[in-house]
Amino acid sequence: MATNRTIKRIGVLTSGGDSPGMNAAIRAVVRSAIYNKLEVVGIMRGYTGLIEKQFMGMQSHSVSKIISQGGTILKSSRCPEFKHKEVRAKAYENMRESCIDALVVIGGDGSFRGANMLFKEFGLPVVGIPGTIDNDIYGTDFTIGYDTAINTAVQAVDKLRDTADSHNIVFFVEVMGRDAGFIALSTSIASGAEATLIPEIPTSIDKLCEYLENERRKNKTSGIVIVSEGLETGSAFEIAEKVRVKLPKYETRVTTLGHIQRGGSPTCNDRVLASVLGHEAVQALLAGKSGVMVGQMQGQTVYTPFEEACSRHNEINKKWYDIARILSL
Ligand code: ADP
Ligand code: F6P
């Protein structure tokens, strides 16, 4: 998708759930823009800042020493009012008044829906960068923050394993992912978990109990069950309760890892991905591209129209699910 507007000043914002590496992406956008003689305006708190005109000029030094920091210096928000056309019109007016000619949106598919509306309704040049721990966005092999999140989850499960082994406990560990099982599956393989429950594959409590019983017959006295959030069967607490009813002799515990998966210093992979995508987003705008998300697939930069990035999902590799089971035998 192309636009022929002249771009002198760009805005950048982070929206939706924060993810480790968003700062590295902001830094890359700011520095690449300045390198290309563009001015950069940081928009605070995602679309909320766009509506409330919370803008700040950004220089090269504004992004010094942030590459290693989690969170986002521009802050983020969920802004339901942005779904209303008149609210978006106000946001666009604010950008016009501040001479912002184009926008880089760092966030997940919800954020790209908002970005797509700005592109379609006002012809604003907008490019998206995938920033979410969930890794569920179509058009990129990895999203910014996923690698850090799975490393955090694996470290946590390794620690829980010590207590599971010492006290003969079956732990049910709930990880994030909204409605996608990427974090759960990778965490499970990397921590050698005994079972994995993900939204993409129906969960049977009977089968899980049968499996746990088999494990016990093989003298495994403890276990780790990784439970992705977003399961139809329920949360880790609910699943543990159902198992407890069927296997009352088992000692069970539940740990929900929660937002620790969204924080912390980004891994090398996330910093590199964020740096490359931030640079490529500015290049895309300068090349006249708009209404697209910039991603990396098999080492190549690819541009996916927002329409497509928002209507499809990255899919887990179901073979990995089988591998997780085989290796935990
Ligand atoms: P993420 O970007 O991580 O998926 P959300 O789904 O919460 O997070 O979306 C972030 C923000 O994007 C929302 O709070 C809202 O401001 C905006 N947004 C989401 N969906 C739409 C939509 N259909 N139209 C306009 N804006 C939207
Ligand atoms: O999209 C990132 C994410 O952390 C999901 O994994 C999770 O379902 C959701 O955001 C949690 O959002 P909140 O912090 O608003 O509860």
Tab-separated table of C-alpha atoms and ligand atoms in Angstrom:
chain	number	residue	atom	x	y	z
A	1	MET	CA	0.000	0.000	0.000
A	2	ALA	CA	1.512	3.302	-1.026
A	3	THR	CA	1.177	6.968	-0.128
A	4	ASN	CA	2.778	9.993	-1.760
A	5	ARG	CA	2.626	12.396	1.195
A	6	THR	CA	5.842	14.249	2.034
A	7	ILE	CA	7.095	13.228	5.436
A	8	LYS	CA	9.091	15.617	7.604
A	9	ARG	CA	7.974	14.706	11.108
A	10	ILE	CA	6.890	11.315	12.398
A	11	GLY	CA	5.119	10.274	15.585
A	12	VAL	CA	5.829	7.067	17.484
A	13	LEU	CA	3.685	5.366	20.121
A	14	THR	CA	3.438	2.095	22.053
A	15	SER	CA	-0.027	0.600	22.575
A	16	GLY	CA	-1.714	-2.414	24.175
A	17	GLY	CA	0.158	-4.709	26.568
A	18	ASP	CA	3.783	-3.652	27.030
A	19	SER	CA	6.498	-6.095	25.995
A	20	PRO	CA	10.246	-6.266	26.632
A	21	GLY	CA	12.017	-4.724	23.647
A	22	MET	CA	9.524	-1.941	22.995
A	23	ASN	CA	12.156	0.532	24.198
A	24	ALA	CA	14.702	-0.894	21.785
A	25	ALA	CA	12.139	-0.395	18.994
A	26	ILE	CA	11.473	3.225	20.045
A	27	ARG	CA	15.226	3.883	20.091
A	28	ALA	CA	15.600	2.421	16.588
A	29	VAL	CA	12.708	4.486	15.205
A	30	VAL	CA	14.062	7.715	16.741
A	31	ARG	CA	17.669	7.197	15.671
A	32	SER	CA	16.807	5.966	12.141
A	33	ALA	CA	14.453	8.908	11.663
A	34	ILE	CA	17.076	11.410	12.808
A	35	TYR	CA	19.657	9.738	10.560
A	36	ASN	CA	17.223	10.376	7.686
A	37	LYS	CA	16.785	14.024	8.722
A	38	LEU	CA	13.242	13.551	10.032
A	39	GLU	CA	11.888	15.036	13.249
A	40	VAL	CA	10.379	12.667	15.793
A	41	VAL	CA	7.562	13.196	18.260
A	42	GLY	CA	6.984	10.686	21.066
A	43	ILE	CA	3.286	10.152	21.830
A	44	MET	CA	2.642	9.176	25.442
A	45	ARG	CA	0.307	6.360	26.563
A	46	GLY	CA	-0.628	4.981	23.148
A	47	TYR	CA	-3.839	6.217	21.573
A	48	THR	CA	-4.758	7.977	24.822
A	49	GLY	CA	-1.874	10.396	24.281
A	50	LEU	CA	-2.926	10.907	20.690
A	51	ILE	CA	-6.385	12.000	21.845
A	52	GLU	CA	-5.112	14.092	24.777
A	53	LYS	CA	-2.221	15.562	22.770
A	54	GLN	CA	0.495	14.287	25.094
A	55	PHE	CA	3.369	14.812	22.686
A	56	MET	CA	7.074	15.334	23.283
A	57	GLY	CA	9.898	16.087	20.891
A	58	MET	CA	12.526	13.349	20.799
A	59	GLN	CA	16.227	13.712	20.143
A	60	SER	CA	18.936	11.112	19.868
A	61	HIS	CA	19.769	11.481	23.579
A	62	SER	CA	16.079	10.944	24.519
A	63	VAL	CA	16.604	7.254	23.828
A	64	SER	CA	20.051	6.849	25.399
A	65	LYS	CA	20.516	3.766	27.577
A	66	ILE	CA	16.974	2.444	27.058
A	67	ILE	CA	17.887	-0.543	24.866
A	68	SER	CA	18.340	-2.733	27.939
A	69	GLN	CA	15.197	-1.570	29.778
A	70	GLY	CA	11.880	-3.436	29.872
A	71	GLY	CA	8.542	-1.622	29.656
A	72	THR	CA	8.182	1.429	27.446
A	73	ILE	CA	9.427	4.952	28.158
A	74	LEU	CA	6.447	6.252	26.157
A	75	LYS	CA	4.080	4.289	28.430
A	76	SER	CA	1.185	2.308	27.009
A	77	SER	CA	-2.566	2.038	27.444
A	78	ARG	CA	-5.696	0.269	26.396
A	79	CYS	CA	-7.938	2.975	25.005
A	80	PRO	CA	-11.423	1.646	24.173
A	81	GLU	CA	-12.692	5.098	23.092
A	82	PHE	CA	-10.391	4.898	20.064
A	83	LYS	CA	-12.937	2.549	18.490
A	84	HIS	CA	-15.192	5.610	17.935
A	85	LYS	CA	-14.751	7.548	14.719
A	86	GLU	CA	-15.175	10.999	16.288
A	87	VAL	CA	-12.426	10.187	18.817
A	88	ARG	CA	-10.063	9.153	16.026
A	89	ALA	CA	-10.936	12.374	14.167
A	90	LYS	CA	-9.815	14.335	17.242
A	91	ALA	CA	-6.574	12.315	17.323
A	92	TYR	CA	-5.946	13.065	13.659
A	93	GLU	CA	-6.646	16.760	14.196
A	94	ASN	CA	-4.125	16.806	17.060
A	95	MET	CA	-1.508	15.287	14.787
A	96	ARG	CA	-2.223	17.816	12.038
A	97	GLU	CA	-1.929	20.717	14.489
A	98	SER	CA	1.458	19.380	15.591
A	99	CYS	CA	2.579	18.800	11.987
A	100	ILE	CA	2.959	15.036	12.478
A	101	ASP	CA	2.927	13.639	8.940
A	102	ALA	CA	3.213	9.912	9.684
A	103	LEU	CA	2.966	7.448	12.538
A	104	VAL	CA	4.773	4.339	13.778
A	105	VAL	CA	2.596	2.149	16.035
A	106	ILE	CA	4.344	-0.453	18.201
A	107	GLY	CA	1.834	-2.952	19.611
A	108	GLY	CA	-0.321	-6.005	18.975
A	109	ASP	CA	-3.140	-6.713	16.525
A	110	GLY	CA	-5.622	-4.568	18.487
A	111	SER	CA	-3.278	-1.607	18.095
A	112	PHE	CA	-2.993	-2.335	14.370
A	113	ARG	CA	-6.788	-2.227	14.053
A	114	GLY	CA	-6.661	1.329	15.388
A	115	ALA	CA	-3.707	2.171	13.130
A	116	ASN	CA	-5.558	0.782	10.117
A	117	MET	CA	-8.511	3.063	10.840
A	118	LEU	CA	-6.210	6.127	10.840
A	119	PHE	CA	-4.777	4.975	7.522
A	120	LYS	CA	-8.137	4.253	5.922
A	121	GLU	CA	-10.129	7.201	7.266
A	122	PHE	CA	-7.544	9.967	6.934
A	123	GLY	CA	-4.962	8.587	4.497
A	124	LEU	CA	-2.354	8.982	7.240
A	125	PRO	CA	0.905	7.131	6.483
A	126	VAL	CA	1.096	4.509	9.272
A	127	VAL	CA	3.439	1.566	9.759
A	128	GLY	CA	3.129	-1.008	12.567
A	129	ILE	CA	5.791	-2.914	14.502
A	130	PRO	CA	4.689	-6.157	16.252
A	131	GLY	CA	5.283	-5.768	19.985
A	132	THR	CA	3.600	-8.362	22.183
A	133	ILE	CA	4.772	-11.317	24.259
A	134	ASP	CA	2.060	-13.543	22.741
A	135	ASN	CA	3.825	-14.176	19.376
A	136	ASP	CA	0.431	-14.567	17.718
A	137	ILE	CA	0.695	-11.925	15.003
A	138	TYR	CA	0.516	-12.999	11.402
A	139	GLY	CA	3.310	-11.670	9.181
A	140	THR	CA	6.356	-12.154	11.382
A	141	ASP	CA	8.139	-15.242	12.703
A	142	PHE	CA	8.562	-13.584	16.103
A	143	THR	CA	7.045	-10.631	17.892
A	144	ILE	CA	9.089	-8.295	20.082
A	145	GLY	CA	9.011	-9.499	23.692
A	146	TYR	CA	8.202	-13.153	23.088
A	147	ASP	CA	11.774	-14.373	23.500
A	148	THR	CA	12.204	-12.540	26.803
A	149	ALA	CA	8.839	-13.794	28.070
A	150	ILE	CA	9.607	-17.452	27.375
A	151	ASN	CA	13.014	-17.124	29.030
A	152	THR	CA	11.352	-15.616	32.102
A	153	ALA	CA	8.770	-18.416	32.159
A	154	VAL	CA	11.392	-21.150	31.767
A	155	GLN	CA	13.467	-19.735	34.630
A	156	ALA	CA	10.384	-19.684	36.834
A	157	VAL	CA	9.421	-23.263	35.968
A	158	ASP	CA	12.986	-24.460	36.657
A	159	LYS	CA	12.619	-23.031	40.165
A	160	LEU	CA	9.206	-24.594	40.691
A	161	ARG	CA	10.659	-27.936	39.609
A	162	ASP	CA	12.944	-27.893	42.679
A	163	THR	CA	9.992	-27.695	45.055
A	164	ALA	CA	7.917	-30.141	42.963
A	165	ASP	CA	10.702	-32.730	43.233
A	166	SER	CA	11.457	-32.093	46.902
A	167	HIS	CA	7.821	-32.442	48.011
A	168	ASN	CA	6.333	-34.821	45.390
A	169	ILE	CA	3.972	-32.165	44.070
A	170	VAL	CA	2.263	-31.778	40.706
A	171	PHE	CA	2.460	-28.091	39.806
A	172	PHE	CA	-0.015	-26.468	37.437
A	173	VAL	CA	1.768	-23.430	36.031
A	174	GLU	CA	-0.340	-20.912	34.128
A	175	VAL	CA	1.421	-18.833	31.489
A	176	MET	CA	0.142	-15.927	29.373
A	177	GLY	CA	-0.664	-15.927	25.675
A	178	ARG	CA	-4.223	-14.539	25.533
A	179	ASP	CA	-5.736	-17.129	23.177
A	180	ALA	CA	-2.518	-18.519	21.702
A	181	GLY	CA	-0.301	-21.321	23.007
A	182	PHE	CA	3.136	-20.131	21.846
A	183	ILE	CA	4.454	-19.210	25.287
A	184	ALA	CA	3.071	-22.421	26.806
A	185	LEU	CA	4.492	-24.728	24.156
A	186	SER	CA	8.015	-23.280	24.135
A	187	THR	CA	8.111	-23.093	27.935
A	188	SER	CA	6.964	-26.677	28.147
A	189	ILE	CA	9.592	-28.056	25.767
A	190	ALA	CA	12.393	-25.999	27.312
A	191	SER	CA	11.532	-26.941	30.900
A	192	GLY	CA	10.784	-30.613	30.192
A	193	ALA	CA	7.244	-30.294	31.521
A	194	GLU	CA	5.192	-33.474	31.877
A	195	ALA	CA	2.083	-32.071	30.163
A	196	THR	CA	1.051	-29.035	28.110
A	197	LEU	CA	-2.432	-27.582	27.798
A	198	ILE	CA	-2.927	-25.056	25.004
A	199	PRO	CA	-6.010	-23.447	23.433
A	200	GLU	CA	-5.216	-24.849	19.977
A	201	ILE	CA	-5.620	-28.470	21.160
A	202	PRO	CA	-8.725	-29.533	23.152
A	203	THR	CA	-7.988	-30.436	26.773
A	204	SER	CA	-9.379	-33.651	28.245
A	205	ILE	CA	-9.197	-33.857	32.036
A	206	ASP	CA	-9.657	-37.642	31.848
A	207	LYS	CA	-6.704	-37.997	29.498
A	208	LEU	CA	-4.581	-35.713	31.646
A	209	CYS	CA	-5.363	-37.783	34.755
A	210	GLU	CA	-4.647	-41.005	32.895
A	211	TYR	CA	-1.338	-39.551	31.790
A	212	LEU	CA	-0.405	-38.405	35.289
A	213	GLU	CA	-1.276	-41.870	36.638
A	214	ASN	CA	0.985	-43.464	34.028
A	215	GLU	CA	3.796	-41.139	35.035
A	216	ARG	CA	3.352	-42.179	38.660
A	217	ARG	CA	3.508	-45.857	37.715
A	218	LYS	CA	6.919	-45.077	36.235
A	219	ASN	CA	7.973	-43.772	39.655
A	220	LYS	CA	7.734	-40.108	38.713
A	221	THR	CA	6.642	-38.626	42.002
A	222	SER	CA	6.253	-35.022	40.866
A	223	GLY	CA	5.273	-33.169	37.741
A	224	ILE	CA	4.868	-29.893	35.915
A	225	VAL	CA	1.748	-29.181	33.852
A	226	ILE	CA	2.009	-26.018	31.778
A	227	VAL	CA	-1.417	-24.442	31.342
A	228	SER	CA	-1.913	-21.689	28.805
A	229	GLU	CA	-4.411	-19.001	29.739
A	230	GLY	CA	-7.466	-18.803	27.507
A	231	LEU	CA	-8.433	-22.496	27.690
A	232	GLU	CA	-12.106	-23.399	27.304
A	233	THR	CA	-11.618	-25.957	30.099
A	234	GLY	CA	-10.796	-23.149	32.513
A	235	SER	CA	-7.885	-21.587	34.349
A	236	ALA	CA	-5.013	-23.496	35.947
A	237	PHE	CA	-6.871	-23.275	39.284
A	238	GLU	CA	-10.016	-24.783	37.781
A	239	ILE	CA	-8.108	-27.527	35.988
A	240	ALA	CA	-6.109	-28.384	39.127
A	241	GLU	CA	-9.379	-28.631	41.055
A	242	LYS	CA	-10.856	-31.028	38.481
A	243	VAL	CA	-7.726	-33.191	38.690
A	244	ARG	CA	-7.836	-33.097	42.502
A	245	VAL	CA	-11.368	-34.509	42.435
A	246	LYS	CA	-10.297	-37.430	40.239
A	247	LEU	CA	-6.907	-38.021	41.864
A	248	PRO	CA	-7.413	-37.054	45.516
A	249	LYS	CA	-4.116	-38.611	46.638
A	250	TYR	CA	-2.084	-36.202	44.551
A	251	GLU	CA	-0.594	-33.179	46.192
A	252	THR	CA	-1.074	-30.280	43.778
A	253	ARG	CA	-0.164	-26.598	43.683
A	254	VAL	CA	-1.004	-23.809	41.242
A	255	THR	CA	1.260	-20.947	40.197
A	256	THR	CA	0.127	-18.207	37.842
A	257	LEU	CA	3.197	-16.499	36.396
A	258	GLY	CA	1.202	-13.447	35.321
A	259	HIS	CA	2.775	-10.130	34.481
A	260	ILE	CA	6.346	-11.070	35.414
A	261	GLN	CA	6.344	-12.489	31.868
A	262	ARG	CA	5.870	-8.974	30.462
A	263	GLY	CA	8.704	-7.326	32.381
A	264	GLY	CA	12.455	-7.348	32.626
A	265	SER	CA	15.441	-6.563	30.484
A	266	PRO	CA	14.935	-7.810	26.906
A	267	THR	CA	17.026	-10.716	25.614
A	268	CYS	CA	19.578	-10.220	22.849
A	269	ASN	CA	17.123	-11.690	20.294
A	270	ASP	CA	14.404	-9.223	21.274
A	271	ARG	CA	16.794	-6.255	21.174
A	272	VAL	CA	18.046	-7.206	17.725
A	273	LEU	CA	14.544	-7.851	16.352
A	274	ALA	CA	13.284	-4.551	17.772
A	275	SER	CA	16.258	-2.632	16.383
A	276	VAL	CA	15.871	-4.094	12.903
A	277	LEU	CA	12.091	-3.594	12.793
A	278	GLY	CA	12.338	-0.040	14.146
A	279	HIS	CA	14.807	0.850	11.415
A	280	GLU	CA	12.762	-0.904	8.723
A	281	ALA	CA	9.564	0.865	9.797
A	282	VAL	CA	11.154	4.269	9.146
A	283	GLN	CA	12.537	3.044	5.816
A	284	ALA	CA	9.066	1.796	4.886
A	285	LEU	CA	7.490	5.198	5.576
A	286	LEU	CA	10.207	6.938	3.558
A	287	ALA	CA	9.584	4.515	0.702
A	288	GLY	CA	5.904	5.550	0.698
A	289	LYS	CA	4.544	2.391	2.321
A	290	SER	CA	1.522	2.675	4.592
A	291	GLY	CA	-1.193	0.573	6.219
A	292	VAL	CA	1.282	-2.233	6.755
A	293	MET	CA	3.041	-4.038	9.569
A	294	VAL	CA	6.744	-4.639	9.169
A	295	GLY	CA	7.939	-8.096	10.243
A	296	GLN	CA	10.790	-10.548	9.808
A	297	MET	CA	10.235	-13.949	8.182
A	298	GLN	CA	13.166	-16.289	7.664
A	299	GLY	CA	15.551	-13.407	8.059
A	300	GLN	CA	13.839	-11.187	5.493
A	301	THR	CA	11.879	-7.994	6.099
A	302	VAL	CA	8.256	-8.449	5.037
A	303	TYR	CA	5.315	-6.028	4.899
A	304	THR	CA	1.860	-7.334	5.741
A	305	PRO	CA	-1.238	-5.157	5.232
A	306	PHE	CA	-2.920	-4.389	8.576
A	307	GLU	CA	-6.108	-5.989	7.219
A	308	GLU	CA	-4.295	-9.306	6.920
A	309	ALA	CA	-2.220	-8.997	10.107
A	310	CYS	CA	-5.448	-8.355	12.029
A	311	SER	CA	-7.631	-10.992	10.445
A	312	ARG	CA	-5.228	-13.920	10.731
A	313	HIS	CA	-3.114	-15.393	13.525
A	314	ASN	CA	0.291	-16.987	13.642
A	315	GLU	CA	-0.245	-20.680	14.169
A	316	ILE	CA	1.643	-22.922	16.534
A	317	ASN	CA	3.557	-25.843	15.102
A	318	LYS	CA	1.428	-28.799	16.196
A	319	LYS	CA	4.388	-31.125	15.702
A	320	TRP	CA	6.044	-29.326	18.630
A	321	TYR	CA	3.126	-30.428	20.797
A	322	ASP	CA	3.870	-34.070	19.973
A	323	ILE	CA	7.586	-33.484	20.546
A	324	ALA	CA	6.855	-32.028	23.987
A	325	ARG	CA	4.929	-35.203	24.895
A	326	ILE	CA	7.474	-37.622	23.464
A	327	LEU	CA	10.387	-35.978	25.257
A	328	SER	CA	8.653	-35.933	28.627
A	329	LEU	CA	8.088	-39.692	28.671
B	1	ADP	P1	-2.842	-5.205	21.562
B	1	ADP	O1	-2.425	-4.128	20.638
B	1	ADP	O2	-1.735	-5.661	22.459
B	1	ADP	O3	-3.537	-6.347	20.838
B	1	ADP	P2	-5.460	-4.271	22.515
B	1	ADP	O4	-6.231	-5.342	21.835
B	1	ADP	O5	-5.854	-3.882	23.873
B	1	ADP	O6	-3.894	-4.612	22.601
B	1	ADP	O7	-5.529	-2.977	21.582
B	1	ADP	C1	-4.820	-1.807	21.936
B	1	ADP	C2	-5.649	-0.605	21.595
B	1	ADP	O8	-5.854	-0.534	20.190
B	1	ADP	C3	-7.047	-0.571	22.179
B	1	ADP	O9	-7.069	-0.193	23.534
B	1	ADP	C4	-7.708	0.472	21.292
B	1	ADP	O10	-7.269	1.766	21.657
B	1	ADP	C5	-7.083	0.151	19.940
B	1	ADP	N1	-8.005	-0.693	19.165
B	1	ADP	C6	-8.208	-2.021	19.323
B	1	ADP	N2	-9.171	-2.458	18.452
B	1	ADP	C7	-9.573	-1.371	17.763
B	1	ADP	C8	-10.549	-1.146	16.721
B	1	ADP	N3	-11.305	-2.134	16.236
B	1	ADP	N4	-10.679	0.106	16.245
B	1	ADP	C9	-9.937	1.124	16.707
B	1	ADP	N5	-9.016	0.970	17.691
B	1	ADP	C10	-8.827	-0.241	18.208
B	2	F6P	O1	-1.232	-9.413	25.020
B	2	F6P	C1	-0.334	-9.480	26.089
B	2	F6P	C2	-1.011	-9.992	27.344
B	2	F6P	O2	-0.046	-10.046	28.374
B	2	F6P	C3	-1.711	-11.347	27.190
B	2	F6P	O3	-0.801	-12.427	27.218
B	2	F6P	C4	-2.671	-11.316	28.337
B	2	F6P	O4	-3.798	-12.114	28.069
B	2	F6P	C5	-3.065	-9.860	28.407
B	2	F6P	O5	-2.058	-9.117	27.743
B	2	F6P	C6	-3.218	-9.333	29.819
B	2	F6P	O6	-3.625	-8.026	29.741
B	2	F6P	P1	-3.823	-7.068	31.010
B	2	F6P	O7	-2.456	-6.710	31.498
B	2	F6P	O8	-4.543	-5.902	30.458
B	2	F6P	O9	-4.575	-7.869	32.014
